[in-house]
C-alpha cells in the first residue's frame, strides 16, 4: 500500500506580507468542502511568515493548473481593495473596524513522498496529489470561524458586513457587490476568506450570479446605521436591464466618498430617472448633483439630462 504521507511545494510570492515561501503539508485533509479539500501545512522559506501554519487548498477533482485558480485570486484582490477603502470610510465616522481579505498564494506541487495511506485509515476523502498540480496557500485563521452573514452573527458584526456589501456596490458604481463574508474576528480585525462577488458581467466564476445576484442582495438587505443613507438599487428609477447604457453608473456618479459625506451632511436623494427637476432651485437639480453643466432656466427630467449628456457621462465612466 505505497501511498502519500507528505507533500511539498515549489516557492511562491506572498502578495500580502512579502517574502517567498514553499510549504510542506499533510496528505490527509483538515477540512472537506463540496469542491475543495483543505490541508494543514507549514510555511518555509524567507519572510516574516516563516514557520507559520497555513491552509493548503486543492480541488477535489482533477489536476488543477494555475488558470483554474484565477477567479479565486481575482475575487480576493477585488474584495481586498474595496475593504481598504471601506476601512478608511469607517474610520472617518469614528468606527474602528478592519476588514482584511488575504490573497491566496498559488504554488506548484514539487515532491510527493509515499508511505501508508493515513487518509484511508482515518476515513478521509481520498485524493492523490500530483506533481505539477497547482494548489492555493492561505494563512491559517486561528480562532472561531464564522459566517458573518448568518442570522447567528452578533448584531454589530452583521451590521458591519452588510454595510460593507452595500458599500461595494456604491463604490464600484453598481458593477458588483461583495457578499458571503466568512472568517475569524480578533478584536477590531476581521480576517476574511473566500468572498463571493456578484458582478454585472458575471466575471468572477461559478459563484457569480451576475445581475440576479445583485438584485437578490438588495431584495434581502436591510440597511442599518452604517449604510442607510447610501443609494440602493431598488431606489433608482432605471435598472440595468432597462437599457443598454450605464444609467446605474450615471446615477451613482457621486458615489465615490458618499459613505462618509452622507454621514456628515444632508446630500439630496438621487433623483429617479424620469422625475421632473425644478431648476429654480439649483441645489435640487440633477445637473448640480452630477456636476453637469445646466442653465437652470427650464424644467427638465433627469432622463432628458442623461440623454443630453450621454457621451459626456460615458466618457467619465471609462
CSV table of N, CA and C in Angstrom, one decimal, residues 34-99:
chain,number,residue,atom,x,y,z
A,34,UNK,N,-17.4,20.9,-0.6
A,34,UNK,CA,-18.0,20.2,-1.8
A,34,UNK,C,-17.1,20.2,-3.0
A,35,UNK,N,-16.2,21.2,-3.2
A,35,UNK,CA,-15.4,21.3,-4.3
A,35,UNK,C,-13.9,21.2,-4.0
A,36,UNK,N,-13.5,21.6,-2.8
A,36,UNK,CA,-12.1,21.6,-2.4
A,36,UNK,C,-11.8,20.9,-1.1
A,37,UNK,N,-10.6,20.5,-1.0
A,37,UNK,CA,-10.0,19.9,0.2
A,37,UNK,C,-9.0,20.8,0.8
A,38,UNK,N,-9.0,21.0,2.1
A,38,UNK,CA,-8.0,21.9,2.8
A,38,UNK,C,-7.1,21.0,3.6
A,39,UNK,N,-5.8,21.3,3.5
A,39,UNK,CA,-4.8,20.6,4.3
A,39,UNK,C,-4.0,21.5,5.2
A,40,UNK,N,-3.6,21.0,6.3
A,40,UNK,CA,-2.8,21.8,7.3
A,40,UNK,C,-1.3,21.7,6.8
A,41,UNK,N,-0.6,22.9,6.8
A,41,UNK,CA,0.8,22.9,6.4
A,41,UNK,C,1.6,23.9,7.1
A,42,UNK,N,2.9,24.0,6.8
A,42,UNK,CA,3.8,24.9,7.4
A,42,UNK,C,4.6,25.6,6.3
A,43,UNK,N,4.7,27.0,6.5
A,43,UNK,CA,5.5,27.8,5.6
A,43,UNK,C,7.0,27.7,5.8
A,44,UNK,N,7.7,27.5,4.8
A,44,UNK,CA,9.2,27.5,4.8
A,44,UNK,C,9.7,28.5,3.8
A,45,UNK,N,10.9,29.0,4.0
A,45,UNK,CA,11.4,30.0,3.1
A,45,UNK,C,11.9,31.2,3.7
A,46,UNK,N,11.8,32.4,3.0
A,46,UNK,CA,12.3,33.6,3.5
A,46,UNK,C,11.2,34.7,3.6
A,47,UNK,N,11.0,35.2,4.8
A,47,UNK,CA,9.9,36.2,5.0
A,47,UNK,C,9.4,36.2,6.4
A,48,UNK,N,8.6,37.2,6.8
A,48,UNK,CA,8.0,37.3,8.1
A,48,UNK,C,7.1,36.2,8.6
A,49,UNK,N,6.6,35.4,7.6
A,49,UNK,CA,5.6,34.3,8.0
A,49,UNK,C,6.3,33.0,8.0
A,50,UNK,N,7.6,32.9,8.0
A,50,UNK,CA,8.3,31.7,8.0
A,50,UNK,C,8.0,30.9,9.3
A,51,UNK,N,7.6,29.7,9.2
A,51,UNK,CA,7.3,28.8,10.3
A,51,UNK,C,5.8,28.9,10.7
A,52,UNK,N,5.1,29.8,10.1
A,52,UNK,CA,3.6,29.9,10.4
A,52,UNK,C,2.8,28.7,9.8
A,53,UNK,N,1.8,28.4,10.5
A,53,UNK,CA,0.9,27.4,9.9
A,53,UNK,C,0.1,28.0,8.8
A,54,UNK,N,-0.3,27.2,7.8
A,54,UNK,CA,-1.0,27.7,6.7
A,54,UNK,C,-2.1,26.6,6.3
A,55,UNK,N,-3.0,27.0,5.4
A,55,UNK,CA,-4.0,26.1,4.9
A,55,UNK,C,-3.8,26.0,3.4
A,56,UNK,N,-3.6,24.8,2.9
A,56,UNK,CA,-3.4,24.5,1.5
A,56,UNK,C,-4.6,23.9,1.0
A,57,UNK,N,-5.1,24.5,-0.1
A,57,UNK,CA,-6.4,24.0,-0.7
A,57,UNK,C,-6.1,23.4,-2.1
A,58,UNK,N,-6.8,22.3,-2.4
A,58,UNK,CA,-6.7,21.6,-3.6
A,58,UNK,C,-8.1,21.3,-4.1
A,59,UNK,N,-8.4,21.3,-5.4
A,59,UNK,CA,-9.6,20.9,-5.9
A,59,UNK,C,-9.8,19.4,-5.7
A,60,UNK,N,-11.0,18.9,-5.4
A,60,UNK,CA,-11.3,17.5,-5.1
A,60,UNK,C,-11.1,16.7,-6.4
A,61,UNK,N,-11.5,17.3,-7.5
A,61,UNK,CA,-11.4,16.5,-8.8
A,61,UNK,C,-10.4,17.1,-9.7
A,62,UNK,N,-9.6,16.2,-10.3
A,62,UNK,CA,-8.7,16.6,-11.4
A,62,UNK,C,-7.4,17.2,-10.9
A,63,UNK,N,-6.6,17.5,-11.8
A,63,UNK,CA,-5.2,18.1,-11.5
A,63,UNK,C,-5.3,19.6,-11.9
A,64,UNK,N,-5.4,20.5,-11.0
A,64,UNK,CA,-5.6,21.9,-11.3
A,64,UNK,C,-4.3,22.6,-11.8
A,65,UNK,N,-4.5,23.4,-12.8
A,65,UNK,CA,-3.5,24.3,-13.4
A,65,UNK,C,-3.7,25.7,-12.8
A,66,UNK,N,-2.7,26.5,-13.0
A,66,UNK,CA,-2.7,27.9,-12.4
A,66,UNK,C,-3.9,28.6,-12.8
A,67,UNK,N,-4.3,28.5,-14.1
A,67,UNK,CA,-5.5,29.3,-14.6
A,67,UNK,C,-6.8,28.9,-13.9
A,68,UNK,N,-6.8,27.6,-13.4
A,68,UNK,CA,-8.0,27.2,-12.7
A,68,UNK,C,-8.3,27.9,-11.4
A,69,UNK,N,-7.3,28.6,-10.9
A,69,UNK,CA,-7.4,29.4,-9.6
A,69,UNK,C,-7.6,30.9,-9.9
A,70,UNK,N,-7.7,31.3,-11.2
A,70,UNK,CA,-7.7,32.7,-11.5
A,70,UNK,C,-8.9,33.5,-10.8
A,71,UNK,N,-10.1,32.9,-10.8
A,71,UNK,CA,-11.2,33.5,-10.3
A,71,UNK,C,-11.1,33.7,-8.7
A,72,UNK,N,-10.5,32.7,-8.1
A,72,UNK,CA,-10.3,32.8,-6.6
A,72,UNK,C,-9.4,34.0,-6.3
A,73,UNK,N,-8.3,34.1,-7.1
A,73,UNK,CA,-7.4,35.2,-6.8
A,73,UNK,C,-8.0,36.6,-7.1
A,74,UNK,N,-8.8,36.7,-8.3
A,74,UNK,CA,-9.4,37.9,-8.7
A,74,UNK,C,-10.4,38.4,-7.6
A,75,UNK,N,-11.2,37.4,-7.1
A,75,UNK,CA,-12.2,37.7,-6.1
A,75,UNK,C,-11.5,38.3,-4.8
A,76,UNK,N,-10.4,37.7,-4.4
A,76,UNK,CA,-9.7,38.1,-3.2
A,76,UNK,C,-9.1,39.5,-3.4
A,77,UNK,N,-8.5,39.8,-4.6
A,77,UNK,CA,-7.9,41.1,-4.8
A,77,UNK,C,-9.0,42.2,-4.9
A,78,UNK,N,-10.1,41.9,-5.5
A,78,UNK,CA,-11.2,42.9,-5.6
A,78,UNK,C,-11.7,43.2,-4.2
A,79,UNK,N,-12.0,42.1,-3.4
A,79,UNK,CA,-12.6,42.3,-2.1
A,79,UNK,C,-11.6,43.1,-1.2
A,80,UNK,N,-10.3,42.7,-1.3
A,80,UNK,CA,-9.3,43.4,-0.5
A,80,UNK,C,-9.2,44.9,-0.8
A,81,UNK,N,-9.2,45.3,-2.1
A,81,UNK,CA,-9.1,46.7,-2.4
A,81,UNK,C,-10.3,47.5,-2.0
A,82,UNK,N,-11.5,46.9,-2.1
A,82,UNK,CA,-12.7,47.5,-1.6
A,82,UNK,C,-12.7,47.6,-0.1
A,83,UNK,N,-12.2,46.6,0.6
A,83,UNK,CA,-12.1,46.6,2.1
A,83,UNK,C,-11.2,47.7,2.6
A,84,UNK,N,-10.1,48.0,1.9
A,84,UNK,CA,-9.2,49.1,2.3
A,84,UNK,C,-9.9,50.4,2.3
A,85,UNK,N,-10.7,50.7,1.3
A,85,UNK,CA,-11.5,51.9,1.2
A,85,UNK,C,-12.6,52.0,2.3
A,86,UNK,N,-13.2,50.9,2.5
A,86,UNK,CA,-14.3,50.8,3.5
A,86,UNK,C,-13.7,51.1,4.9
A,87,UNK,N,-12.6,50.5,5.2
A,87,UNK,CA,-12.0,50.7,6.5
A,87,UNK,C,-11.7,52.2,6.7
A,88,UNK,N,-11.2,52.9,5.6
A,88,UNK,CA,-11.0,54.3,5.7
A,88,UNK,C,-12.2,55.1,6.0
A,89,UNK,N,-13.3,54.8,5.3
A,89,UNK,CA,-14.6,55.4,5.5
A,89,UNK,C,-15.1,55.2,6.9
A,90,UNK,N,-15.0,54.0,7.4
A,90,UNK,CA,-15.5,53.7,8.8
A,90,UNK,C,-14.7,54.5,9.8
A,91,UNK,N,-13.4,54.6,9.6
A,91,UNK,CA,-12.5,55.3,10.5
A,91,UNK,C,-12.9,56.8,10.6
A,92,UNK,N,-13.3,57.4,9.4
A,92,UNK,CA,-13.7,58.8,9.4
A,92,UNK,C,-15.0,59.1,10.1
A,93,UNK,N,-15.8,58.0,10.4
A,93,UNK,CA,-17.0,58.3,11.2
A,93,UNK,C,-16.9,57.7,12.6
A,94,UNK,N,-15.6,57.4,13.0
A,94,UNK,CA,-15.3,57.0,14.3
A,94,UNK,C,-15.5,55.6,14.7
A,95,UNK,N,-15.5,54.7,13.7
A,95,UNK,CA,-15.7,53.3,13.9
A,95,UNK,C,-14.4,52.5,13.6
A,96,UNK,N,-13.9,51.9,14.6
A,96,UNK,CA,-12.6,51.1,14.5
A,96,UNK,C,-12.9,49.7,14.0
A,97,UNK,N,-13.0,49.5,12.8
A,97,UNK,CA,-13.1,48.1,12.2
A,97,UNK,C,-12.0,48.0,11.1
A,98,UNK,N,-11.6,46.7,10.9
A,98,UNK,CA,-10.5,46.5,10.0
A,98,UNK,C,-10.8,45.2,9.2
A,99,UNK,N,-11.4,45.3,8.0
A,99,UNK,CA,-11.7,44.1,7.2
A,99,UNK,C,-10.4,43.7,6.4
